[in-house]
PDB file of N, CA and C in Angstrom:
ATOM      1  N   MET A   1     -25.398 -54.283-163.090  1.00 43.00           N
ATOM      2  CA  MET A   1     -25.232 -53.757-161.921  1.00 43.00           C
ATOM      3  C   MET A   1     -23.354 -54.662-162.012  1.00 43.00           C
ATOM      4  N   GLU A   2     -22.537 -53.236-162.178  1.00 45.00           N
ATOM      5  CA  GLU A   2     -20.930 -52.897-162.333  1.00 45.00           C
ATOM      6  C   GLU A   2     -20.326 -53.036-160.935  1.00 45.00           C
ATOM      7  N   ALA A   3     -19.590 -53.945-161.221  1.00 47.00           N
ATOM      8  CA  ALA A   3     -18.573 -54.143-159.431  1.00 47.00           C
ATOM      9  C   ALA A   3     -17.841 -53.292-159.706  1.00 47.00           C
ATOM     10  N   ARG A   4     -17.505 -52.671-157.924  1.00 51.00           N
ATOM     11  CA  ARG A   4     -15.651 -51.826-158.302  1.00 51.00           C
ATOM     12  C   ARG A   4     -14.883 -51.911-158.059  1.00 51.00           C
ATOM     13  N   LEU A   5     -13.609 -52.926-158.206  1.00 45.00           N
ATOM     14  CA  LEU A   5     -12.870 -52.489-156.574  1.00 45.00           C
ATOM     15  C   LEU A   5     -12.228 -51.740-156.192  1.00 45.00           C
ATOM     16  N   SER A   6     -12.110 -51.763-154.954  1.00 46.00           N
ATOM     17  CA  SER A   6     -11.511 -50.968-154.182  1.00 46.00           C
ATOM     18  C   SER A   6     -10.048 -50.805-155.147  1.00 46.00           C
ATOM     19  N   PRO A   7      -9.147 -49.778-154.918  1.00 55.00           N
ATOM     20  CA  PRO A   7      -7.808 -49.678-154.893  1.00 55.00           C
ATOM     21  C   PRO A   7      -6.905 -50.269-154.397  1.00 55.00           C
ATOM     22  N   ALA A   8      -6.769 -51.324-153.176  1.00 52.00           N
ATOM     23  CA  ALA A   8      -6.359 -52.225-152.868  1.00 52.00           C
ATOM     24  C   ALA A   8      -6.730 -53.912-153.549  1.00 52.00           C
ATOM     25  N   ARG A   9      -7.551 -53.349-153.872  1.00 50.00           N
ATOM     26  CA  ARG A   9      -7.632 -54.628-154.183  1.00 50.00           C
ATOM     27  C   ARG A   9      -7.805 -54.833-155.876  1.00 50.00           C
ATOM     28  N   GLN A  10      -7.884 -53.842-156.223  1.00 53.00           N
ATOM     29  CA  GLN A  10      -6.455 -53.839-157.742  1.00 53.00           C
ATOM     30  C   GLN A  10      -6.023 -53.701-157.621  1.00 53.00           C
ATOM     31  N   ALA A  11      -4.918 -53.698-156.411  1.00 53.00           N
ATOM     32  CA  ALA A  11      -3.618 -53.750-156.707  1.00 53.00           C
ATOM     33  C   ALA A  11      -3.274 -55.439-156.585  1.00 53.00           C
ATOM     34  N   ARG A  12      -4.753 -55.936-155.178  1.00 52.00           N
ATOM     35  CA  ARG A  12      -4.281 -57.194-155.522  1.00 52.00           C
ATOM     36  C   ARG A  12      -4.750 -58.416-156.966  1.00 52.00           C
ATOM     37  N   ALA A  13      -5.287 -57.634-156.979  1.00 56.00           N
ATOM     38  CA  ALA A  13      -5.558 -58.450-158.387  1.00 56.00           C
ATOM     39  C   ALA A  13      -4.707 -58.761-159.369  1.00 56.00           C
ATOM     40  N   LYS A  14      -3.799 -58.366-159.353  1.00 62.00           N
ATOM     41  CA  LYS A  14      -2.608 -58.559-160.152  1.00 62.00           C
ATOM     42  C   LYS A  14      -2.001 -59.857-160.200  1.00 62.00           C
ATOM     43  N   HIS A  15      -1.549 -60.828-160.917  1.00 65.00           N
ATOM     44  CA  HIS A  15      -0.903 -61.649-160.508  1.00 65.00           C
ATOM     45  C   HIS A  15       0.294 -61.500-159.404  1.00 65.00           C
ATOM     46  N   ARG A  16       0.031 -62.576-158.530  1.00 72.00           N
ATOM     47  CA  ARG A  16       1.391 -62.734-157.386  1.00 72.00           C
ATOM     48  C   ARG A  16       2.039 -64.312-157.362  1.00 72.00           C
ATOM     49  N   HIS A  17       3.468 -64.577-157.080  1.00 72.00           N
ATOM     50  CA  HIS A  17       3.725 -65.438-157.368  1.00 72.00           C
ATOM     51  C   HIS A  17       4.183 -66.137-156.081  1.00 72.00           C
ATOM     52  N   GLU A  18       3.329 -67.236-155.261  1.00 77.00           N
ATOM     53  CA  GLU A  18       3.774 -67.835-154.768  1.00 77.00           C
ATOM     54  C   GLU A  18       4.831 -69.219-154.477  1.00 77.00           C
ATOM     55  N   LEU A  19       6.232 -68.263-153.737  1.00 77.00           N
ATOM     56  CA  LEU A  19       7.420 -69.226-153.106  1.00 77.00           C
ATOM     57  C   LEU A  19       7.111 -70.921-153.119  1.00 77.00           C
ATOM     58  N   ARG A  20       8.009 -71.714-153.273  1.00 76.00           N
ATOM     59  CA  ARG A  20       8.049 -72.686-153.052  1.00 76.00           C
ATOM     60  C   ARG A  20       9.116 -73.302-152.360  1.00 76.00           C
ATOM     61  N   THR A  21       9.735 -72.562-152.219  1.00 83.00           N
ATOM     62  CA  THR A  21      10.961 -72.867-150.465  1.00 83.00           C
ATOM     63  C   THR A  21      10.607 -71.267-149.996  1.00 83.00           C
ATOM     64  N   LEU A  22      10.944 -71.623-148.537  1.00 92.00           N
ATOM     65  CA  LEU A  22      11.509 -70.574-147.889  1.00 92.00           C
ATOM     66  C   LEU A  22      12.317 -69.346-147.873  1.00 92.00           C
ATOM     67  N   THR A  23      12.146 -68.436-148.310  1.00 93.00           N
ATOM     68  CA  THR A  23      13.210 -67.522-148.251  1.00 93.00           C
ATOM     69  C   THR A  23      12.687 -66.414-147.549  1.00 93.00           C
ATOM     70  N   TYR A  24      13.917 -66.331-147.365  1.00 96.00           N
ATOM     71  CA  TYR A  24      14.503 -64.826-145.798  1.00 96.00           C
ATOM     72  C   TYR A  24      14.658 -63.897-147.095  1.00 96.00           C
ATOM     73  N   VAL A  25      13.986 -62.534-145.758  1.00 96.00           N
ATOM     74  CA  VAL A  25      14.342 -61.396-146.593  1.00 96.00           C
ATOM     75  C   VAL A  25      14.687 -60.360-145.255  1.00 96.00           C
ATOM     76  N   THR A  26      16.272 -59.754-145.565  1.00 96.00           N
ATOM     77  CA  THR A  26      16.311 -58.476-145.155  1.00 96.00           C
ATOM     78  C   THR A  26      15.886 -57.504-145.314  1.00 96.00           C
ATOM     79  N   LEU A  27      14.939 -56.379-144.658  1.00 97.00           N
ATOM     80  CA  LEU A  27      14.892 -55.462-144.379  1.00 97.00           C
ATOM     81  C   LEU A  27      15.352 -54.186-143.405  1.00 97.00           C
ATOM     82  N   ASP A  28      15.929 -53.003-144.593  1.00 93.00           N
ATOM     83  CA  ASP A  28      17.469 -52.619-144.024  1.00 93.00           C
ATOM     84  C   ASP A  28      18.544 -53.093-142.524  1.00 93.00           C
ATOM     85  N   GLN A  29      18.717 -52.496-141.681  1.00 88.00           N
ATOM     86  CA  GLN A  29      19.653 -53.721-140.999  1.00 88.00           C
ATOM     87  C   GLN A  29      18.928 -54.308-139.790  1.00 88.00           C
ATOM     88  N   ALA A  30      18.111 -54.162-139.526  1.00 92.00           N
ATOM     89  CA  ALA A  30      17.546 -54.333-137.688  1.00 92.00           C
ATOM     90  C   ALA A  30      16.217 -55.048-137.905  1.00 92.00           C
ATOM     91  N   ASN A  31      15.707 -55.776-139.327  1.00 96.00           N
ATOM     92  CA  ASN A  31      14.614 -56.257-139.166  1.00 96.00           C
ATOM     93  C   ASN A  31      14.575 -57.260-140.372  1.00 96.00           C
ATOM     94  N   GLY A  32      14.093 -58.210-140.500  1.00 96.00           N
ATOM     95  CA  GLY A  32      13.802 -59.241-141.990  1.00 96.00           C
ATOM     96  C   GLY A  32      12.335 -59.602-141.658  1.00 96.00           C
ATOM     97  N   GLY A  33      12.442 -61.085-142.293  1.00 97.00           N
ATOM     98  CA  GLY A  33      11.324 -61.869-141.443  1.00 97.00           C
ATOM     99  C   GLY A  33      10.994 -62.848-143.079  1.00 97.00           C
ATOM    100  N   VAL A  34       9.863 -62.582-143.871  1.00 97.00           N
ATOM    101  CA  VAL A  34       9.881 -64.233-144.460  1.00 97.00           C
ATOM    102  C   VAL A  34       8.933 -63.343-146.282  1.00 97.00           C
ATOM    103  N   VAL A  35       9.843 -63.947-147.412  1.00 96.00           N
ATOM    104  CA  VAL A  35       8.536 -63.569-148.209  1.00 96.00           C
ATOM    105  C   VAL A  35       7.812 -64.473-148.580  1.00 96.00           C
ATOM    106  N   ARG A  36       6.331 -64.095-148.325  1.00 95.00           N
ATOM    107  CA  ARG A  36       4.895 -64.436-148.913  1.00 95.00           C
ATOM    108  C   ARG A  36       4.820 -64.924-150.615  1.00 95.00           C
ATOM    109  N   ASN A  37       5.327 -63.978-151.213  1.00 94.00           N
ATOM    110  CA  ASN A  37       4.768 -63.571-152.909  1.00 94.00           C
ATOM    111  C   ASN A  37       6.076 -62.308-152.787  1.00 94.00           C
ATOM    112  N   MET A  38       5.848 -62.695-154.600  1.00 91.00           N
ATOM    113  CA  MET A  38       6.148 -62.014-155.069  1.00 91.00           C
ATOM    114  C   MET A  38       5.411 -61.872-156.268  1.00 91.00           C
ATOM    115  N   SER A  39       5.656 -59.862-156.608  1.00 89.00           N
ATOM    116  CA  SER A  39       5.192 -59.570-158.181  1.00 89.00           C
ATOM    117  C   SER A  39       6.419 -59.334-159.253  1.00 89.00           C
ATOM    118  N   HIS A  40       6.382 -58.981-160.227  1.00 87.00           N
ATOM    119  CA  HIS A  40       7.654 -57.847-161.174  1.00 87.00           C
ATOM    120  C   HIS A  40       7.687 -56.650-160.331  1.00 87.00           C
ATOM    121  N   GLU A  41       6.097 -56.339-160.108  1.00 91.00           N
ATOM    122  CA  GLU A  41       6.104 -54.631-159.311  1.00 91.00           C
ATOM    123  C   GLU A  41       7.024 -55.003-157.856  1.00 91.00           C
ATOM    124  N   GLY A  42       6.680 -56.382-157.071  1.00 94.00           N
ATOM    125  CA  GLY A  42       6.853 -55.900-155.252  1.00 94.00           C
ATOM    126  C   GLY A  42       6.784 -57.067-154.536  1.00 94.00           C
ATOM    127  N   ILE A  43       6.682 -57.494-153.551  1.00 95.00           N
ATOM    128  CA  ILE A  43       7.513 -58.949-152.670  1.00 95.00           C
ATOM    129  C   ILE A  43       5.778 -58.476-150.995  1.00 95.00           C
ATOM    130  N   GLY A  44       5.211 -59.266-150.736  1.00 96.00           N
ATOM    131  CA  GLY A  44       4.414 -60.089-149.651  1.00 96.00           C
ATOM    132  C   GLY A  44       5.597 -60.145-148.585  1.00 96.00           C
ATOM    133  N   VAL A  45       5.466 -59.549-147.714  1.00 97.00           N
ATOM    134  CA  VAL A  45       6.507 -60.300-146.534  1.00 97.00           C
ATOM    135  C   VAL A  45       5.666 -60.421-145.257  1.00 97.00           C
ATOM    136  N   GLN A  46       6.709 -61.854-144.462  1.00 97.00           N
ATOM    137  CA  GLN A  46       6.044 -61.735-143.241  1.00 97.00           C
ATOM    138  C   GLN A  46       7.098 -60.945-141.723  1.00 97.00           C
ATOM    139  N   ALA A  47       7.207 -59.694-141.975  1.00 97.00           N
ATOM    140  CA  ALA A  47       8.033 -59.622-140.882  1.00 97.00           C
ATOM    141  C   ALA A  47       7.992 -59.534-139.619  1.00 97.00           C
ATOM    142  N   VAL A  48       9.145 -59.659-138.832  1.00 97.00           N
ATOM    143  CA  VAL A  48       9.526 -59.770-137.381  1.00 97.00           C
ATOM    144  C   VAL A  48       9.295 -58.677-136.841  1.00 97.00           C
ATOM    145  N   ALA A  49       9.206 -57.008-137.100  1.00 96.00           N
ATOM    146  CA  ALA A  49       9.286 -56.437-136.178  1.00 96.00           C
ATOM    147  C   ALA A  49       8.083 -55.763-137.607  1.00 96.00           C
ATOM    148  N   ALA A  50       6.363 -55.189-136.685  1.00 96.00           N
ATOM    149  CA  ALA A  50       6.258 -53.868-137.953  1.00 96.00           C
ATOM    150  C   ALA A  50       6.629 -53.509-138.919  1.00 96.00           C
ATOM    151  N   VAL A  51       6.603 -52.527-139.749  1.00 97.00           N
ATOM    152  CA  VAL A  51       6.902 -51.461-140.695  1.00 97.00           C
ATOM    153  C   VAL A  51       5.561 -50.555-140.827  1.00 97.00           C
ATOM    154  N   ARG A  52       5.727 -49.635-140.900  1.00 96.00           N
ATOM    155  CA  ARG A  52       4.801 -48.392-141.102  1.00 96.00           C
ATOM    156  C   ARG A  52       4.829 -48.208-142.808  1.00 96.00           C
ATOM    157  N   PRO A  53       3.254 -48.006-142.909  1.00 97.00           N
ATOM    158  CA  PRO A  53       3.053 -47.113-144.467  1.00 97.00           C
ATOM    159  C   PRO A  53       4.046 -46.224-145.183  1.00 97.00           C
ATOM    160  N   ARG A  54       5.064 -46.265-146.367  1.00 97.00           N
ATOM    161  CA  ARG A  54       4.726 -45.151-146.522  1.00 97.00           C
ATOM    162  C   ARG A  54       6.472 -44.785-146.176  1.00 97.00           C
ATOM    163  N   GLN A  55       7.366 -46.269-145.687  1.00 97.00           N
ATOM    164  CA  GLN A  55       7.994 -46.132-144.827  1.00 97.00           C
ATOM    165  C   GLN A  55       9.092 -46.786-146.256  1.00 97.00           C
ATOM    166  N   GLN A  56      10.895 -46.369-146.528  1.00 97.00           N
ATOM    167  CA  GLN A  56      11.455 -46.450-147.237  1.00 97.00           C
ATOM    168  C   GLN A  56      11.525 -47.249-147.072  1.00 97.00           C
ATOM    169  N   VAL A  57      12.439 -48.836-147.101  1.00 97.00           N
ATOM    170  CA  VAL A  57      13.261 -49.974-146.454  1.00 97.00           C
ATOM    171  C   VAL A  57      14.109 -50.431-147.719  1.00 97.00           C
ATOM    172  N   ARG A  58      15.181 -50.947-147.649  1.00 96.00           N
ATOM    173  CA  ARG A  58      16.046 -51.606-147.851  1.00 96.00           C
ATOM    174  C   ARG A  58      15.887 -53.310-148.564  1.00 96.00           C
ATOM    175  N   VAL A  59      15.647 -53.754-149.026  1.00 96.00           N
ATOM    176  CA  VAL A  59      15.207 -54.671-148.958  1.00 96.00           C
ATOM    177  C   VAL A  59      16.198 -56.461-149.989  1.00 96.00           C
ATOM    178  N   ARG A  60      17.006 -57.031-149.291  1.00 95.00           N
ATOM    179  CA  ARG A  60      17.703 -58.138-149.495  1.00 95.00           C
ATOM    180  C   ARG A  60      17.180 -59.791-149.832  1.00 95.00           C
ATOM    181  N   PHE A  61      17.223 -60.695-150.693  1.00 94.00           N
ATOM    182  CA  PHE A  61      16.811 -61.829-150.635  1.00 94.00           C
ATOM    183  C   PHE A  61      17.337 -62.642-151.578  1.00 94.00           C
ATOM    184  N   GLU A  62      17.383 -63.505-151.698  1.00 92.00           N
ATOM    185  CA  GLU A  62      17.988 -65.018-152.678  1.00 92.00           C
ATOM    186  C   GLU A  62      16.883 -65.611-152.774  1.00 92.00           C
ATOM    187  N   LEU A  63      16.535 -65.759-153.827  1.00 88.00           N
ATOM    188  CA  LEU A  63      15.786 -67.109-154.922  1.00 88.00           C
ATOM    189  C   LEU A  63      16.898 -68.105-154.924  1.00 88.00           C
ATOM    190  N   ARG A  64      15.962 -69.452-154.435  1.00 86.00           N
ATOM    191  CA  ARG A  64      16.768 -70.625-155.470  1.00 86.00           C
ATOM    192  C   ARG A  64      16.611 -71.264-156.623  1.00 86.00           C
ATOM    193  N   TYR A  65      15.622 -70.479-156.546  1.00 79.00           N
ATOM    194  CA  TYR A  65      14.668 -71.132-158.272  1.00 79.00           C
ATOM    195  C   TYR A  65      14.241 -70.376-159.477  1.00 79.00           C
ATOM    196  N   PRO A  66      14.334 -69.455-159.820  1.00 80.00           N
ATOM    197  CA  PRO A  66      16.064 -69.225-160.691  1.00 80.00           C
ATOM    198  C   PRO A  66      16.996 -68.796-159.299  1.00 80.00           C
ATOM    199  N   ARG A  67      18.534 -69.333-159.720  1.00 86.00           N
ATOM    200  CA  ARG A  67      19.002 -68.796-158.152  1.00 86.00           C
ATOM    201  C   ARG A  67      19.397 -67.204-159.051  1.00 86.00           C
ATOM    202  N   LEU A  68      18.493 -66.646-157.111  1.00 86.00           N
ATOM    203  CA  LEU A  68      19.142 -65.021-158.134  1.00 86.00           C
ATOM    204  C   LEU A  68      19.334 -63.785-156.531  1.00 86.00           C
ATOM    205  N   ARG A  69      19.917 -63.009-157.251  1.00 91.00           N
ATOM    206  CA  ARG A  69      20.569 -62.417-155.544  1.00 91.00           C
ATOM    207  C   ARG A  69      19.226 -60.796-155.986  1.00 91.00           C
ATOM    208  N   VAL A  70      18.905 -60.631-154.920  1.00 90.00           N
ATOM    209  CA  VAL A  70      17.638 -59.685-155.619  1.00 90.00           C
ATOM    210  C   VAL A  70      17.787 -58.600-153.896  1.00 90.00           C
ATOM    211  N   GLU A  71      18.728 -57.120-154.621  1.00 93.00           N
ATOM    212  CA  GLU A  71      18.444 -56.366-153.722  1.00 93.00           C
ATOM    213  C   GLU A  71      17.572 -54.934-154.447  1.00 93.00           C
ATOM    214  N   ALA A  72      17.112 -54.468-153.234  1.00 94.00           N
ATOM    215  CA  ALA A  72      15.918 -53.583-154.267  1.00 94.00           C
ATOM    216  C   ALA A  72      15.669 -51.729-153.047  1.00 94.00           C
ATOM    217  N   ARG A  73      15.161 -51.423-153.221  1.00 96.00           N
ATOM    218  CA  ARG A  73      14.783 -50.041-151.899  1.00 96.00           C
ATOM    219  C   ARG A  73      13.509 -49.552-152.402  1.00 96.00           C
ATOM    220  N   GLY A  74      12.648 -49.948-151.647  1.00 96.00           N
ATOM    221  CA  GLY A  74      11.310 -50.540-151.854  1.00 96.00           C
ATOM    222  C   GLY A  74      10.302 -49.373-150.666  1.00 96.00           C
ATOM    223  N   GLU A  75       9.158 -49.684-150.930  1.00 97.00           N
ATOM    224  CA  GLU A  75       8.447 -48.297-150.045  1.00 97.00           C
ATOM    225  C   GLU A  75       7.307 -49.803-149.751  1.00 97.00           C
ATOM    226  N   VAL A  76       6.923 -49.508-148.531  1.00 97.00           N
ATOM    227  CA  VAL A  76       5.589 -49.925-147.293  1.00 97.00           C
ATOM    228  C   VAL A  76       4.509 -49.930-148.241  1.00 97.00           C
ATOM    229  N   ALA A  77       3.312 -50.395-149.137  1.00 96.00           N
ATOM    230  CA  ALA A  77       2.585 -50.174-149.630  1.00 96.00           C
ATOM    231  C   ALA A  77       1.007 -50.669-148.617  1.00 96.00           C
ATOM    232  N   TRP A  78       1.776 -50.968-148.062  1.00 96.00           N
ATOM    233  CA  TRP A  78       0.156 -51.221-147.020  1.00 96.00           C
ATOM    234  C   TRP A  78       0.887 -52.471-145.556  1.00 96.00           C
ATOM    235  N   SER A  79       0.247 -51.920-144.371  1.00 97.00           N
ATOM    236  CA  SER A  79       1.221 -53.686-143.164  1.00 97.00           C
ATOM    237  C   SER A  79       0.280 -52.868-141.858  1.00 97.00           C
ATOM    238  N   THR A  80       0.221 -53.942-141.449  1.00 96.00           N
ATOM    239  CA  THR A  80      -0.320 -54.908-140.531  1.00 96.00           C
ATOM    240  C   THR A  80       0.607 -54.631-139.051  1.00 96.00           C
ATOM    241  N   PHE A  81      -0.007 -55.113-137.709  1.00 96.00           N
ATOM    242  CA  PHE A  81       0.490 -54.493-136.412  1.00 96.00           C
ATOM    243  C   PHE A  81       1.095 -55.708-136.219  1.00 96.00           C
ATOM    244  N   SER A  82       1.071 -56.916-136.514  1.00 97.00           N
ATOM    245  CA  SER A  82       1.344 -57.796-136.955  1.00 97.00           C
ATOM    246  C   SER A  82       2.843 -58.393-137.768  1.00 97.00           C
ATOM    247  N   GLY A  83       3.251 -57.577-138.638  1.00 96.00           N
ATOM    248  CA  GLY A  83       4.327 -57.304-139.938  1.00 96.00           C
ATOM    249  C   GLY A  83       3.877 -57.626-140.663  1.00 96.00           C
ATOM    250  N   GLU A  84       2.572 -58.389-141.718  1.00 97.00           N
ATOM    251  CA  GLU A  84       2.567 -58.329-142.279  1.00 97.00           C
ATOM    252  C   GLU A  84       2.561 -57.772-143.221  1.00 97.00           C
ATOM    253  N   CYS A  85       2.706 -57.640-144.569  1.00 97.00           N
ATOM    254  CA  CYS A  85       3.131 -55.910-144.988  1.00 97.00           C
ATOM    255  C   CYS A  85       3.519 -56.114-146.615  1.00 97.00           C
ATOM    256  N   GLY A  86       3.175 -55.278-147.723  1.00 96.00           N
ATOM    257  CA  GLY A  86       3.006 -55.217-149.272  1.00 96.00           C
ATOM    258  C   GLY A  86       4.579 -54.097-149.186  1.00 96.00           C
ATOM    259  N   ILE A  87       5.593 -54.895-150.508  1.00 97.00           N
ATOM    260  CA  ILE A  87       6.479 -53.714-150.173  1.00 97.00           C
ATOM    261  C   ILE A  87       6.973 -53.642-151.525  1.00 97.00           C
ATOM    262  N   ARG A  88       6.151 -52.467-152.124  1.00 96.00           N
ATOM    263  CA  ARG A  88       6.885 -51.879-154.162  1.00 96.00           C
ATOM    264  C   ARG A  88       7.948 -51.859-154.198  1.00 96.00           C
ATOM    265  N   PHE A  89       9.013 -52.014-155.258  1.00 95.00           N
ATOM    266  CA  PHE A  89       9.719 -51.719-155.263  1.00 95.00           C
ATOM    267  C   PHE A  89       9.895 -50.400-155.876  1.00 95.00           C
ATOM    268  N   LEU A  90      11.029 -49.622-155.588  1.00 96.00           N
ATOM    269  CA  LEU A  90      11.498 -48.209-156.465  1.00 96.00           C
ATOM    270  C   LEU A  90      12.941 -49.061-157.457  1.00 96.00           C
ATOM    271  N   ASP A  91      13.723 -49.323-156.776  1.00 90.00           N
ATOM    272  CA  ASP A  91      14.595 -49.131-157.175  1.00 90.00           C
ATOM    273  C   ASP A  91      15.942 -50.951-156.739  1.00 90.00           C
ATOM    274  N   LEU A  92      15.244 -51.205-158.314  1.00 79.00           N
ATOM    275  CA  LEU A  92      15.789 -53.075-158.205  1.00 79.00           C
ATOM    276  C   LEU A  92      17.462 -53.416-158.879  1.00 79.00           C
ATOM    277  N   PHE A  93      18.196 -53.198-158.336  1.00 69.00           N
ATOM    278  CA  PHE A  93      19.441 -53.536-158.107  1.00 69.00           C
ATOM    279  C   PHE A  93      20.588 -55.253-158.837  1.00 69.00           C
ATOM    280  N   ALA A  94      20.769 -55.688-160.136  1.00 58.00           N
ATOM    281  CA  ALA A  94      21.753 -57.057-160.090  1.00 58.00           C
ATOM    282  C   ALA A  94      23.001 -56.860-159.114  1.00 58.00           C
ATOM    283  N   ALA A  95      22.913 -57.777-158.299  1.00 58.00           N
ATOM    284  CA  ALA A  95      23.731 -58.034-157.265  1.00 58.00           C
ATOM    285  C   ALA A  95      25.177 -57.877-158.000  1.00 58.00           C
ATOM    286  N   ASP A  96      25.914 -57.405-158.859  1.00 52.00           N
ATOM    287  CA  ASP A  96      26.726 -56.735-159.080  1.00 52.00           C
ATOM    288  C   ASP A  96      27.102 -54.940-159.059  1.00 52.00           C
ATOM    289  N   ASP A  97      25.327 -54.268-158.952  1.00 49.00           N
ATOM    290  CA  ASP A  97      25.468 -53.180-159.313  1.00 49.00           C
ATOM    291  C   ASP A  97      24.615 -52.359-158.506  1.00 49.00           C
ATOM    292  N   THR A  98      24.768 -52.892-156.965  1.00 48.00           N
ATOM    293  CA  THR A  98      24.450 -52.489-155.518  1.00 48.00           C
ATOM    294  C   THR A  98      25.066 -51.219-154.443  1.00 48.00           C
ATOM    295  N   PRO A  99      24.574 -50.343-155.130  1.00 52.00           N
ATOM    296  CA  PRO A  99      25.352 -49.077-154.777  1.00 52.00           C
ATOM    297  C   PRO A  99      25.431 -49.029-153.199  1.00 52.00           C
ATOM    298  N   ASP A 100      26.658 -48.325-152.604  1.00 52.00           N
ATOM    299  CA  ASP A 100      27.339 -48.447-151.613  1.00 52.00           C
ATOM    300  C   ASP A 100      26.320 -48.212-151.129  1.00 52.00           C
ATOM    301  N   GLN A 101      26.877 -48.538-149.690  1.00 49.00           N
ATOM    302  CA  GLN A 101      25.491 -47.413-148.018  1.00 49.00           C
ATOM    303  C   GLN A 101      26.431 -46.220-147.766  1.00 49.00           C
TER     304      GLN A 101
END
């Protein structure tokens, strides 16, 4: 008998990096939180205010090791009422390539 993973579990099967330092994230201009984990495709966040699945957000955070500022446009892949969510990157920008607002 072969076990099958749901689409949500398949997405979670991808490797995620746990961050060793507290990393704050800004979501748009009115929300923010803490990065819980990340992969090359997106980040897990504990946000202050809940976001909606499929909502597009502007994501900004800075890593310490390696020193890197990340700005991206993302889409909420999943969320809970308590503010936990997964955000899939749609566009990543280098610090000097960020689009004007």
